[in-house]
Tab-separated table of C-alpha atoms in Angstrom:
chain	number	residue	atom	x	y	z
A	1379	MET	CA	22.925	1.860	0.986
A	1380	ILE	CA	22.410	1.518	-2.743
A	1381	THR	CA	18.664	1.302	-2.195
A	1382	ILE	CA	18.575	4.370	0.072
A	1383	SER	CA	20.663	6.428	-2.352
A	1384	ILE	CA	18.693	5.661	-5.472
A	1385	MET	CA	15.340	6.048	-3.731
A	1386	LEU	CA	16.288	9.530	-2.525
A	1387	ALA	CA	16.928	10.410	-6.160
A	1388	THR	CA	13.570	8.928	-7.135
A	1389	VAL	CA	11.710	10.830	-4.430
A	1390	ILE	CA	12.977	14.276	-5.469
A	1391	GLN	CA	12.032	13.624	-9.099
A	1392	ALA	CA	8.584	12.306	-8.153
A	1393	LEU	CA	8.032	15.265	-5.820
A	1394	ASP	CA	8.806	17.831	-8.494
A	1395	GLY	CA	6.017	16.539	-10.693
A	1396	THR	CA	3.444	18.010	-8.264
A	1397	ILE	CA	5.185	20.121	-5.616
A	1398	ALA	CA	5.286	23.250	-7.769
A	1399	ASN	CA	1.552	23.232	-8.518
A	1400	VAL	CA	0.432	24.888	-5.299
A	1401	ALA	CA	3.162	27.536	-5.564
A	1402	LEU	CA	2.045	28.759	-9.008
A	1403	PRO	CA	-0.060	31.713	-7.724
A	1404	HIS	CA	2.915	32.950	-5.680
A	1405	MET	CA	5.263	32.536	-8.662
A	1406	GLN	CA	2.815	34.395	-10.864
A	1407	GLY	CA	2.970	37.504	-8.702
A	1408	SER	CA	6.708	37.324	-8.087
A	1409	LEU	CA	7.569	36.852	-11.772
A	1410	SER	CA	4.889	39.237	-13.121
A	1411	ALA	CA	3.365	36.539	-15.317
A	1412	SER	CA	-0.177	36.041	-16.565
A	1413	GLN	CA	-2.274	32.965	-15.750
A	1414	ASP	CA	-1.577	31.502	-19.185
A	1415	GLN	CA	2.160	32.196	-18.997
A	1416	ILE	CA	2.764	30.728	-15.543
A	1417	THR	CA	1.444	27.307	-16.609
A	1418	TRP	CA	4.611	26.955	-18.703
A	1419	VAL	CA	6.414	26.280	-15.414
A	1420	LEU	CA	4.539	22.959	-15.343
A	1421	THR	CA	4.327	22.309	-19.087
A	1422	SER	CA	8.060	22.778	-19.732
A	1423	PHE	CA	8.972	20.203	-17.060
A	1424	ILE	CA	6.456	17.618	-18.292
A	1425	VAL	CA	7.369	17.951	-21.982
A	1426	ALA	CA	11.138	17.921	-21.397
A	1427	ALA	CA	10.922	14.851	-19.146
A	1428	ALA	CA	8.724	13.005	-21.649
A	1429	ILE	CA	11.112	13.683	-24.534
A	1430	ALA	CA	14.220	12.719	-22.552
A	1431	THR	CA	12.842	9.524	-21.000
A	1432	PRO	CA	13.309	7.219	-24.052
A	1433	LEU	CA	16.927	8.386	-24.294
A	1434	ASN	CA	17.893	6.601	-21.071
A	1435	GLY	CA	18.394	3.168	-22.601
A	1436	TRP	CA	20.883	4.413	-25.186
A	1437	LEU	CA	22.745	6.567	-22.645
A	1438	VAL	CA	23.196	3.607	-20.291
A	1439	ASP	CA	24.400	1.418	-23.161
A	1440	ARG	CA	26.828	4.093	-24.275
A	1441	TYR	CA	28.179	5.522	-21.014
A	1442	GLY	CA	27.288	3.035	-18.273
A	1443	LEU	CA	24.555	3.131	-15.656
A	1444	LYS	CA	26.547	4.749	-12.857
A	1445	ASN	CA	27.803	7.628	-14.998
A	1446	VAL	CA	24.310	8.383	-16.321
A	1447	PHE	CA	22.840	8.200	-12.805
A	1448	LEU	CA	25.439	10.576	-11.372
A	1449	ALA	CA	25.043	13.063	-14.212
A	1450	SER	CA	21.262	12.958	-13.842
A	1451	VAL	CA	21.298	13.584	-10.082
A	1452	ALA	CA	23.885	16.365	-10.374
A	1453	GLY	CA	22.061	18.019	-13.281
A	1454	PHE	CA	18.674	17.784	-11.590
A	1455	THR	CA	20.019	19.287	-8.354
A	1456	ALA	CA	21.779	22.123	-10.190
A	1457	ALA	CA	18.635	22.825	-12.217
A	1458	SER	CA	16.653	22.991	-8.959
A	1459	VAL	CA	19.005	25.732	-7.728
A	1460	LEU	CA	18.499	27.612	-10.994
A	1461	CYS	CA	14.725	27.346	-10.543
A	1462	GLY	CA	15.004	28.755	-7.026
A	1463	ILE	CA	17.098	31.780	-8.021
A	1464	SER	CA	15.171	32.570	-11.211
A	1465	ALA	CA	14.156	36.223	-11.485
A	1466	THR	CA	12.084	36.058	-14.685
A	1467	LEU	CA	9.570	33.709	-16.253
A	1468	THR	CA	11.986	32.851	-19.074
A	1469	GLU	CA	14.694	31.822	-16.608
A	1470	ILE	CA	12.462	29.505	-14.588
A	1471	VAL	CA	10.942	27.883	-17.699
A	1472	ILE	CA	14.436	27.100	-19.034
A	1473	ALA	CA	15.509	25.814	-15.606
A	1474	ARG	CA	12.390	23.619	-15.409
A	1475	MET	CA	13.188	22.209	-18.842
A	1476	LEU	CA	16.653	21.269	-17.549
A	1477	GLN	CA	15.036	19.686	-14.502
A	1478	GLY	CA	12.855	17.601	-16.789
A	1479	VAL	CA	15.761	16.524	-19.015
A	1480	PHE	CA	18.034	15.459	-16.150
A	1481	GLY	CA	15.220	14.061	-13.992
A	1482	ALA	CA	13.849	11.820	-16.722
A	1483	ALA	CA	16.423	9.104	-15.979
A	1484	LEU	CA	15.996	8.960	-12.203
A	1485	VAL	CA	12.828	6.852	-11.913
A	1486	PRO	CA	13.580	4.246	-14.634
A	1487	LEU	CA	17.230	3.881	-13.583
A	1488	SER	CA	16.283	3.380	-9.943
A	1489	GLN	CA	13.897	0.632	-11.038
A	1490	ALA	CA	16.588	-1.000	-13.201
A	1491	VAL	CA	19.159	-0.914	-10.373
A	1492	LEU	CA	16.762	-2.467	-7.857
A	1493	LEU	CA	15.967	-5.266	-10.291
A	1494	ASP	CA	19.693	-5.814	-10.905
A	1495	ILE	CA	20.892	-5.947	-7.301
A	1496	ASN	CA	18.116	-8.273	-6.123
A	1497	PRO	CA	17.617	-11.914	-7.148
A	1498	ARG	CA	14.361	-12.731	-8.895
A	1499	GLU	CA	12.696	-14.057	-5.735
A	1500	LYS	CA	13.218	-10.617	-4.102
A	1501	HIS	CA	11.924	-8.590	-7.045
A	1502	GLY	CA	8.521	-8.181	-5.368
A	1503	SER	CA	10.037	-6.582	-2.269
A	1504	ALA	CA	12.340	-4.455	-4.432
A	1505	MET	CA	9.410	-3.170	-6.487
A	1506	ALA	CA	7.517	-2.396	-3.271
A	1507	VAL	CA	10.357	-0.105	-2.179
A	1508	TRP	CA	10.542	1.448	-5.636
A	1509	GLY	CA	6.762	1.892	-5.788
A	1510	MET	CA	6.699	3.720	-2.467
A	1511	GLY	CA	9.332	6.120	-3.750
A	1512	VAL	CA	7.377	6.768	-6.935
A	1513	MET	CA	4.063	7.178	-5.108
A	1514	ILE	CA	5.282	9.443	-2.317
A	1515	GLY	CA	5.742	12.346	-4.743
A	1516	PRO	CA	2.127	12.760	-5.883
A	1517	ILE	CA	0.986	12.182	-2.286
A	1518	LEU	CA	3.304	14.551	-0.403
A	1519	GLY	CA	3.997	17.025	-3.203
A	1520	PRO	CA	0.990	19.359	-2.839
A	1521	THR	CA	1.029	19.302	0.974
A	1522	LEU	CA	4.790	19.857	1.269
A	1523	GLY	CA	4.713	22.504	-1.443
A	1524	GLY	CA	1.925	24.379	0.312
A	1525	TRP	CA	3.722	24.268	3.669
A	1526	LEU	CA	7.050	25.469	2.229
A	1527	THR	CA	5.331	28.267	0.331
A	1528	ASP	CA	3.351	29.442	3.362
A	1529	GLN	CA	6.213	29.184	5.886
A	1530	TYR	CA	9.024	30.478	3.658
A	1531	ASN	CA	8.415	31.283	-0.017
A	1532	TRP	CA	7.946	29.483	-3.329
A	1533	ARG	CA	11.695	29.274	-3.989
A	1534	TRP	CA	12.091	26.682	-1.209
A	1535	VAL	CA	9.918	24.336	-3.258
A	1536	PHE	CA	13.047	23.913	-5.399
A	1537	PHE	CA	15.790	24.488	-2.816
A	1538	ILE	CA	14.522	21.482	-0.806
A	1539	ASN	CA	15.981	19.264	-3.540
A	1540	VAL	CA	19.564	20.390	-2.902
A	1541	PRO	CA	20.414	18.516	0.339
A	1542	ILE	CA	18.501	15.408	-0.784
A	1543	GLY	CA	20.211	15.456	-4.178
A	1544	ALA	CA	23.633	15.875	-2.568
A	1545	ILE	CA	23.115	12.834	-0.311
A	1546	ALA	CA	21.821	10.769	-3.237
A	1547	PHE	CA	24.818	11.780	-5.376
A	1548	TYR	CA	27.298	10.769	-2.682
A	1549	GLY	CA	25.560	7.422	-2.092
A	1550	ILE	CA	25.502	6.535	-5.796
A	1551	TRP	CA	29.135	7.613	-6.225
A	1552	ARG	CA	30.257	5.698	-3.133
A	1553	TYR	CA	28.295	2.447	-3.289
A	1554	ILE	CA	27.639	1.725	-6.975
A	1555	HIS	CA	30.829	0.743	-8.769
A	1556	ALA	CA	31.169	1.527	-12.440
A	1557	THR	CA	30.584	-1.379	-14.821
A	1558	PRO	CA	31.423	-1.598	-18.524
A	1559	ALA	CA	28.668	-0.436	-20.864
A	1560	ALA	CA	26.664	-3.375	-22.171
A	1561	ARG	CA	26.756	-2.339	-25.820
A	1562	ARG	CA	28.411	0.392	-27.832
A	1563	VAL	CA	25.573	1.114	-30.228
A	1564	ARG	CA	25.316	3.879	-32.791
A	1565	PHE	CA	22.847	6.617	-32.010
A	1566	ASP	CA	19.684	6.438	-34.118
A	1567	THR	CA	19.294	10.171	-34.733
A	1568	PHE	CA	16.275	9.951	-37.022
A	1569	GLY	CA	14.447	7.647	-34.614
A	1570	PHE	CA	15.170	9.899	-31.645
A	1571	VAL	CA	14.094	13.097	-33.446
A	1572	THR	CA	10.822	11.653	-34.759
A	1573	LEU	CA	9.946	10.087	-31.396
A	1574	SER	CA	10.831	13.295	-29.530
A	1575	VAL	CA	8.668	15.441	-31.819
A	1576	ALA	CA	5.778	12.983	-31.451
A	1577	ILE	CA	6.023	12.868	-27.645
A	1578	GLY	CA	6.513	16.628	-27.342
A	1579	ALA	CA	3.520	17.339	-29.603
A	1580	LEU	CA	1.353	14.862	-27.668
A	1581	GLN	CA	2.254	16.355	-24.288
A	1582	MET	CA	1.675	19.908	-25.534
A	1583	LEU	CA	-1.663	18.911	-27.045
A	1584	LEU	CA	-2.808	17.254	-23.817
A	1585	ASP	CA	-1.481	19.927	-21.475
A	1586	ARG	CA	-2.794	22.954	-23.389
A	1587	GLY	CA	-5.753	21.455	-25.247
A	1588	GLU	CA	-8.445	22.400	-22.756
A	1589	GLN	CA	-7.409	26.046	-22.456
A	1590	ASN	CA	-7.066	26.246	-26.263
A	1591	ASP	CA	-10.586	24.829	-26.803
A	1592	TRP	CA	-9.028	21.730	-28.334
A	1593	PHE	CA	-9.488	21.607	-32.100
A	1594	GLY	CA	-11.014	25.057	-32.164
A	1595	SER	CA	-7.417	26.291	-31.914
A	1596	THR	CA	-4.767	26.438	-34.651
A	1597	GLU	CA	-2.130	25.416	-32.091
A	1598	THR	CA	-3.928	22.141	-31.374
A	1599	TRP	CA	-4.179	21.310	-35.085
A	1600	VAL	CA	-0.460	21.962	-35.562
A	1601	GLU	CA	0.373	19.711	-32.595
A	1602	ALA	CA	-1.952	16.962	-33.843
A	1603	ILE	CA	-0.440	17.022	-37.353
A	1604	LEU	CA	3.106	16.955	-35.943
A	1605	LEU	CA	2.136	14.041	-33.695
A	1606	ALA	CA	0.598	12.012	-36.530
A	1607	MET	CA	3.431	12.612	-38.994
A	1608	SER	CA	6.260	12.048	-36.516
A	1609	ALA	CA	4.672	8.906	-35.079
A	1610	ALA	CA	4.125	7.465	-38.576
A	1611	TYR	CA	7.735	8.151	-39.569
A	1612	PHE	CA	9.035	6.675	-36.300
A	1613	ILE	CA	6.987	3.472	-36.607
A	1614	ALA	CA	7.980	2.941	-40.240
A	1615	HIS	CA	11.642	3.693	-39.492
A	1616	THR	CA	11.785	1.393	-36.453
A	1617	ALA	CA	10.033	-1.468	-38.242
A	1618	THR	CA	12.535	-1.426	-41.124
A	1619	ARG	CA	15.731	-1.163	-39.054
A	1620	PRO	CA	17.748	-4.283	-38.095
A	1621	ALA	CA	17.184	-5.554	-34.548
A	1622	GLY	CA	19.160	-3.595	-31.984
A	1623	GLN	CA	19.885	-0.648	-34.301
A	1624	SER	CA	16.682	1.356	-33.829
A	1625	PHE	CA	16.237	3.957	-31.104
A	1626	ILE	CA	13.577	1.797	-29.391
A	1627	ASP	CA	14.485	-1.866	-29.732
A	1628	TYR	CA	11.342	-3.468	-31.165
A	1629	ARG	CA	12.398	-6.803	-29.649
A	1630	LEU	CA	10.953	-5.447	-26.390
A	1631	LEU	CA	7.525	-5.633	-28.001
A	1632	LEU	CA	7.944	-9.329	-28.771
A	1633	ASN	CA	7.749	-10.121	-25.027
A	1634	SER	CA	4.064	-10.684	-24.197
A	1635	ASN	CA	4.496	-10.029	-20.464
A	1636	TYR	CA	6.215	-6.730	-21.167
A	1637	VAL	CA	3.615	-5.561	-23.693
A	1638	THR	CA	0.744	-6.509	-21.356
A	1639	GLY	CA	2.536	-4.670	-18.553
A	1640	LEU	CA	2.735	-1.535	-20.712
A	1641	LEU	CA	-1.006	-1.705	-21.389
A	1642	LEU	CA	-1.843	-2.131	-17.704
A	1643	ILE	CA	0.524	0.578	-16.440
A	1644	PHE	CA	-0.996	2.927	-19.024
A	1645	ILE	CA	-4.420	2.339	-17.462
A	1646	VAL	CA	-2.993	2.619	-13.940
A	1647	GLY	CA	-1.438	5.972	-14.876
A	1648	MET	CA	-4.772	7.170	-16.246
A	1649	VAL	CA	-6.837	6.083	-13.244
A	1650	LEU	CA	-4.412	6.988	-10.461
A	1651	PHE	CA	-3.349	10.443	-11.578
A	1652	ALA	CA	-6.727	11.413	-13.053
A	1653	THR	CA	-8.443	10.615	-9.755
A	1654	ARG	CA	-5.823	12.542	-7.817
A	1655	ALA	CA	-6.289	15.507	-10.161
A	1656	LEU	CA	-10.076	15.489	-9.677
A	1657	MET	CA	-10.280	15.206	-5.893
A	1658	PRO	CA	-8.582	18.495	-4.818
A	1659	THR	CA	-10.608	20.608	-7.271
A	1660	MET	CA	-13.825	18.904	-6.181
A	1661	LEU	CA	-13.104	19.461	-2.502
A	1662	GLN	CA	-11.930	23.051	-2.846
A	1663	GLY	CA	-14.205	24.215	-5.652
A	1664	LEU	CA	-17.507	22.577	-4.642
A	1665	MET	CA	-17.205	21.931	-0.920
A	1666	GLY	CA	-15.164	24.904	0.221
A	1667	TYR	CA	-12.243	22.956	1.687
A	1668	PRO	CA	-9.085	25.015	2.254
A	1669	ALA	CA	-6.021	23.679	0.431
A	1670	MET	CA	-4.382	22.258	3.561
A	1671	LEU	CA	-7.517	20.394	4.682
A	1672	ALA	CA	-8.010	19.022	1.163
A	1673	GLY	CA	-4.466	17.693	1.318
A	1674	LEU	CA	-5.031	16.111	4.720
A	1675	VAL	CA	-8.177	14.194	3.745
A	1676	THR	CA	-6.606	12.882	0.524
A	1677	ALA	CA	-3.228	11.968	2.060
A	1678	PRO	CA	-4.472	8.744	3.767
A	1679	SER	CA	-4.840	7.147	0.338
A	1680	GLY	CA	-1.046	7.243	0.164
A	1681	LEU	CA	-0.814	5.439	3.492
A	1682	GLY	CA	-3.079	2.726	2.112
A	1683	THR	CA	-0.815	2.405	-0.914
A	1684	MET	CA	2.351	2.118	1.156
A	1685	LEU	CA	0.900	-0.458	3.555
A	1686	SER	CA	-0.419	-2.647	0.753
A	1687	MET	CA	2.911	-2.373	-1.080
A	1688	LEU	CA	4.768	-3.652	1.966
A	1689	VAL	CA	2.412	-6.624	2.279
A	1690	VAL	CA	2.223	-7.498	-1.402
A	1691	GLY	CA	6.005	-7.183	-1.745
A	1692	LYS	CA	6.286	-10.251	0.498
A	1693	LEU	CA	3.611	-12.134	-1.448
A	1694	THR	CA	4.999	-11.461	-4.917
A	1695	GLY	CA	6.836	-14.550	-6.070
A	1696	ARG	CA	4.830	-16.776	-3.721
A	1697	VAL	CA	1.371	-15.984	-5.105
A	1698	ASP	CA	0.452	-15.897	-8.801
A	1699	PHE	CA	0.954	-12.413	-10.281
A	1700	ARG	CA	-2.439	-12.571	-11.951
A	1701	LEU	CA	-4.310	-13.252	-8.709
A	1702	LEU	CA	-2.701	-10.282	-6.941
A	1703	LEU	CA	-3.340	-8.025	-9.932
A	1704	GLY	CA	-6.949	-9.187	-10.211
A	1705	ILE	CA	-7.585	-8.448	-6.534
A	1706	GLY	CA	-5.853	-5.069	-6.870
A	1707	PHE	CA	-7.917	-3.975	-9.871
A	1708	ALA	CA	-11.114	-5.242	-8.209
A	1709	VAL	CA	-10.387	-3.269	-5.007
A	1710	THR	CA	-9.551	-0.165	-7.065
A	1711	GLY	CA	-12.778	-0.557	-9.030
A	1712	PHE	CA	-14.765	-0.877	-5.791
A	1713	SER	CA	-13.258	2.355	-4.441
A	1714	LEU	CA	-14.166	4.158	-7.662
A	1715	TRP	CA	-17.714	2.792	-7.379
A	1716	GLN	CA	-17.863	4.321	-3.905
A	1717	MET	CA	-16.809	7.650	-5.434
A	1718	THR	CA	-19.658	7.433	-7.950
A	1719	GLN	CA	-22.013	7.701	-4.950
A	1720	TYR	CA	-20.623	11.130	-3.984
A	1721	THR	CA	-22.994	14.050	-3.441
A	1722	LEU	CA	-22.507	17.622	-2.303
A	1723	VAL	CA	-23.191	16.475	1.279
A	1724	LEU	CA	-20.158	14.444	2.375
A	1725	SER	CA	-18.414	13.903	5.676
A	1726	GLN	CA	-14.625	13.755	5.798
A	1727	SER	CA	-14.778	9.994	6.401
A	1728	ASP	CA	-16.761	9.648	3.161
A	1729	ILE	CA	-13.716	11.064	1.397
A	1730	VAL	CA	-10.974	9.390	3.424
A	1731	TRP	CA	-12.109	5.757	3.269
A	1732	PRO	CA	-12.673	5.408	-0.489
A	1733	GLY	CA	-9.275	7.040	-0.910
A	1734	VAL	CA	-7.655	4.549	1.465
A	1735	ILE	CA	-9.331	1.635	-0.338
A	1736	GLN	CA	-8.182	2.987	-3.694
A	1737	GLY	CA	-4.658	3.340	-2.293
A	1738	ILE	CA	-4.715	-0.285	-1.130
A	1739	GLY	CA	-5.909	-1.411	-4.560
A	1740	MET	CA	-3.237	0.585	-6.380
A	1741	GLY	CA	-0.544	-0.823	-4.110
A	1742	LEU	CA	-1.778	-4.334	-4.877
A	1743	VAL	CA	-1.506	-3.521	-8.589
A	1744	PHE	CA	1.700	-1.508	-8.719
A	1745	VAL	CA	4.125	-3.984	-7.163
A	1746	PRO	CA	3.174	-7.269	-8.896
A	1747	LEU	CA	2.666	-5.397	-12.179
A	1748	SER	CA	6.228	-4.062	-12.083
A	1749	ALA	CA	7.582	-7.504	-11.195
A	1750	ALA	CA	5.473	-9.317	-13.815
A	1751	THR	CA	6.378	-6.869	-16.582
A	1752	PHE	CA	10.111	-7.539	-16.204
A	1753	ALA	CA	9.919	-11.165	-15.048
A	1754	THR	CA	10.782	-12.569	-18.481
A	1755	LEU	CA	12.839	-9.644	-19.827
A	1756	SER	CA	16.591	-10.141	-20.134
A	1757	PRO	CA	18.786	-8.004	-17.816
A	1758	GLN	CA	20.516	-6.475	-20.862
A	1759	MET	CA	17.235	-4.846	-21.922
A	1760	ARG	CA	16.173	-3.541	-18.503
A	1761	ALA	CA	17.494	0.014	-18.870
A	1762	GLU	CA	15.586	0.549	-22.103
A	1763	GLY	CA	12.602	-1.422	-20.819
A	1764	THR	CA	12.248	0.614	-17.608
A	1765	ALA	CA	12.555	3.875	-19.569
A	1766	LEU	CA	9.715	2.897	-21.911
A	1767	TYR	CA	7.677	1.640	-18.937
A	1768	SER	CA	7.995	5.028	-17.190
A	1769	LEU	CA	7.211	6.865	-20.423
A	1770	ILE	CA	3.991	4.904	-20.982
A	1771	ARG	CA	2.922	5.488	-17.372
A	1772	ASN	CA	3.502	9.229	-17.757
A	1773	ILE	CA	1.656	9.375	-21.075
A	1774	GLY	CA	-1.226	7.478	-19.489
A	1775	SER	CA	-1.387	9.991	-16.644
A	1776	SER	CA	-1.297	12.946	-19.075
A	1777	ILE	CA	-4.069	11.465	-21.221
A	1778	GLY	CA	-6.123	10.563	-18.136
A	1779	ILE	CA	-5.880	14.048	-16.637
A	1780	ALA	CA	-6.690	15.731	-19.974
A	1781	LEU	CA	-9.615	13.354	-20.552
A	1782	VAL	CA	-11.285	13.813	-17.166
A	1783	GLN	CA	-10.779	17.592	-17.168
A	1784	THR	CA	-12.294	17.902	-20.645
A	1785	LEU	CA	-15.236	15.672	-19.775
A	1786	LEU	CA	-15.671	17.587	-16.512
A	1787	VAL	CA	-16.110	20.877	-18.344
A	1788	ARG	CA	-18.377	19.492	-21.057
A	1789	ASN	CA	-20.505	17.275	-18.806
A	1790	THR	CA	-20.986	20.206	-16.429
A	1791	GLN	CA	-22.446	22.232	-19.314
A	1792	ILE	CA	-24.661	19.323	-20.417
A	1793	ALA	CA	-25.916	18.665	-16.884
A	1794	HIS	CA	-26.523	22.371	-16.318
A	1795	SER	CA	-28.634	22.610	-19.476
A	1796	SER	CA	-30.580	19.495	-18.501
A	1797	LEU	CA	-31.308	20.792	-14.989
A	1798	VAL	CA	-32.319	24.235	-16.223
A	1799	GLU	CA	-34.996	22.655	-18.417
A	1800	HIS	CA	-36.885	21.740	-15.230
A	1801	VAL	CA	-36.713	25.237	-13.768
A	1802	THR	CA	-40.008	26.702	-14.966
A	1803	ILE	CA	-42.972	28.530	-13.529
A	1804	ALA	CA	-44.954	25.317	-13.888
A	1805	ASN	CA	-42.615	23.287	-11.652
A	1806	PRO	CA	-44.326	22.882	-8.245
A	1807	GLU	CA	-41.037	21.761	-6.608
A	1808	LEU	CA	-39.866	25.392	-6.643
A	1809	GLY	CA	-42.428	26.292	-3.973
A	1810	ASN	CA	-43.014	29.902	-5.011
A	1811	PRO	CA	-41.813	29.877	-8.655
A	1812	ALA	CA	-42.307	33.587	-9.203
A	1813	ALA	CA	-40.087	34.495	-6.238
A	1814	ALA	CA	-37.514	31.796	-7.005
A	1815	LEU	CA	-37.061	32.993	-10.566
A	1816	ALA	CA	-36.864	36.735	-9.820
A	1817	GLY	CA	-33.863	38.918	-8.941
A	1818	SER	CA	-31.397	37.507	-6.438
A	1819	GLY	CA	-33.457	34.341	-6.167
A	1820	ALA	CA	-32.705	33.514	-9.797
A	1821	ALA	CA	-28.976	34.124	-9.246
A	1822	ALA	CA	-28.913	31.899	-6.156
A	1823	LEU	CA	-30.879	29.214	-7.973
A	1824	ASN	CA	-28.473	29.315	-10.919
A	1825	ALA	CA	-25.481	29.048	-8.574
A	1826	GLU	CA	-26.978	25.952	-6.936
A	1827	ILE	CA	-27.765	24.414	-10.325
A	1828	SER	CA	-24.132	25.015	-11.345
A	1829	ARG	CA	-22.893	23.245	-8.208
A	1830	GLN	CA	-25.173	20.282	-8.796
A	1831	ALA	CA	-24.141	20.103	-12.464
A	1832	SER	CA	-20.463	20.086	-11.484
A	1833	MET	CA	-21.074	17.282	-8.990
A	1834	ILE	CA	-22.826	15.229	-11.684
A	1835	ALA	CA	-19.843	15.767	-13.982
A	1836	TYR	CA	-17.393	14.619	-11.291
A	1837	VAL	CA	-19.479	11.484	-10.729
A	1838	ASP	CA	-19.464	10.815	-14.485
A	1839	ASP	CA	-15.659	10.957	-14.435
A	1840	TYR	CA	-15.510	8.452	-11.581
A	1841	TRP	CA	-17.823	6.133	-13.544
A	1842	LEU	CA	-15.443	6.341	-16.509
A	1843	MET	CA	-12.415	5.509	-14.338
A	1844	MET	CA	-14.281	2.552	-12.807
A	1845	ILE	CA	-15.230	1.177	-16.245
A	1846	LEU	CA	-11.629	1.494	-17.486
A	1847	THR	CA	-10.375	-0.352	-14.413
A	1848	ALA	CA	-12.829	-3.201	-14.878
A	1849	ALA	CA	-12.143	-3.410	-18.631
A	1850	VAL	CA	-8.442	-4.300	-18.211
A	1851	ILE	CA	-9.004	-7.258	-15.872
A	1852	PRO	CA	-9.382	-9.767	-18.761
A	1853	ALA	CA	-5.968	-8.667	-20.049
A	1854	LEU	CA	-4.409	-10.331	-16.979
A	1855	LEU	CA	-4.887	-13.675	-18.740
A	1856	LEU	CA	-2.167	-12.620	-21.196
A	1857	ILE	CA	0.472	-12.531	-18.432
A	1858	ARG	CA	2.601	-15.649	-18.123
A	1859	PRO	CA	4.433	-16.257	-14.827
A	1860	PRO	CA	8.156	-17.111	-15.185
A	1861	LYS	CA	9.013	-20.800	-15.138
A	1862	ARG	CA	10.012	-21.858	-11.657
A	1863	SER	CA	12.680	-24.124	-13.067
A	1864	ALA	CA	14.388	-21.251	-14.852
A	1865	ALA	CA	17.516	-20.088	-13.121
A	1866	PRO	CA	17.463	-16.463	-12.087
A	1867	ALA	CA	19.565	-14.119	-14.177
A	1868	GLN	CA	23.041	-13.835	-12.756
A	1869	VAL	CA	24.047	-10.395	-11.586
A	1870	ASP	CA	27.498	-9.174	-10.709
A	1871	HIS	CA	26.687	-8.153	-7.120
A	1872	ALA	CA	30.306	-7.358	-6.357
A	1873	ALA	CA	30.397	-4.749	-9.081
A	1874	LEU	CA	27.238	-3.097	-7.783
A	1875	GLU	CA	27.894	-3.377	-4.073
């Protein structure tokens, strides 16, 4: 019952990261907002969640895990209602910020609870359950959001959270018993402020950089300067504080498994979410797929992820972490290589099967990576450790999406210029050059060149993702499996159950 309750809370948070995307055009008309203004519905949620995520460790230490979990679920559900009844753009942006603040704790706390209530030998299975909850959001979000918007209206994208949130709240209140806070630490205000400004500036820079023409915009320069200054102050402040008194406990970074796990989950965030951001635009923009069909042909990748998670959850603890991770990254790299062979002439199976293979590879990575990252971390540091783990994954996804979108635009322009160089009267491949380069023929030819250039740019992005995936495989040698002779950390099951 604990598992069901906390996973319901995880699912609604994971869903809200993507479910609102497809409803944006409907919101834009209803709220009388411009294209630039309506994107704040997404940006406000992402930035608020990123800033609030590192706060989870301190809140749990100060107020106890159950109290923080209950407040987060209640706040997130209430904020969802406010989003649904919003009548202006300002109201929904504020409500989305509240959603981000309260929802930031749900994913890391669910991970911490599952690690706490299961002995070490069951951590693989526990992380499989957690991984499915985290992954179901990006998979089902666009499809569910599109269906709710078409059948009802965009407000139900947020109202759907209310019954799920209510059930999750009751389950957490009923089945998780309150335990004393682990430590009563003072709040490191300076550390929190500098880290928050750095994370907020980074997320704003990544989310709005492309539309602001990156460093051609004053806004981007301001965000970059704030990021650099705040990060420098935070690092210097944290490094000079006594152990346990800084906002982020630097002792976490002394654990080699944990640090390696952060590096790998950063890359996973980049590859997974960047690929998922590319595929719908490629299918709809270049191949004319309607939104629902695009969702249907990409959804099987989620089934591959879930199936592999179930299998690998049983193997984790019996098979070396590094072997499972190596196979997972290799399978993911193979699927990305298949995507580098894409052309403008593709059958639906050409899209489905690489997606399924990528899903299998990501499932093979996600579960053992979560277990390996926390295998040698003390239970007292799990709340803070899971919060930082989620933060790094989210930052990786933001950087990955910004990177591939920027390269997509620029590589499309480069490829277009390169292709146009071959369109001349002297080129015999044009058949009748004079006719091809005159009037409507020239316009049709330019449109086809633009399509081909875009396809080349998408393929370039898939090559980049494949290279990144292959490049992290040597880092697996840094992971050390826990000693089999070590006794598992003792957990007060009675208090939790």
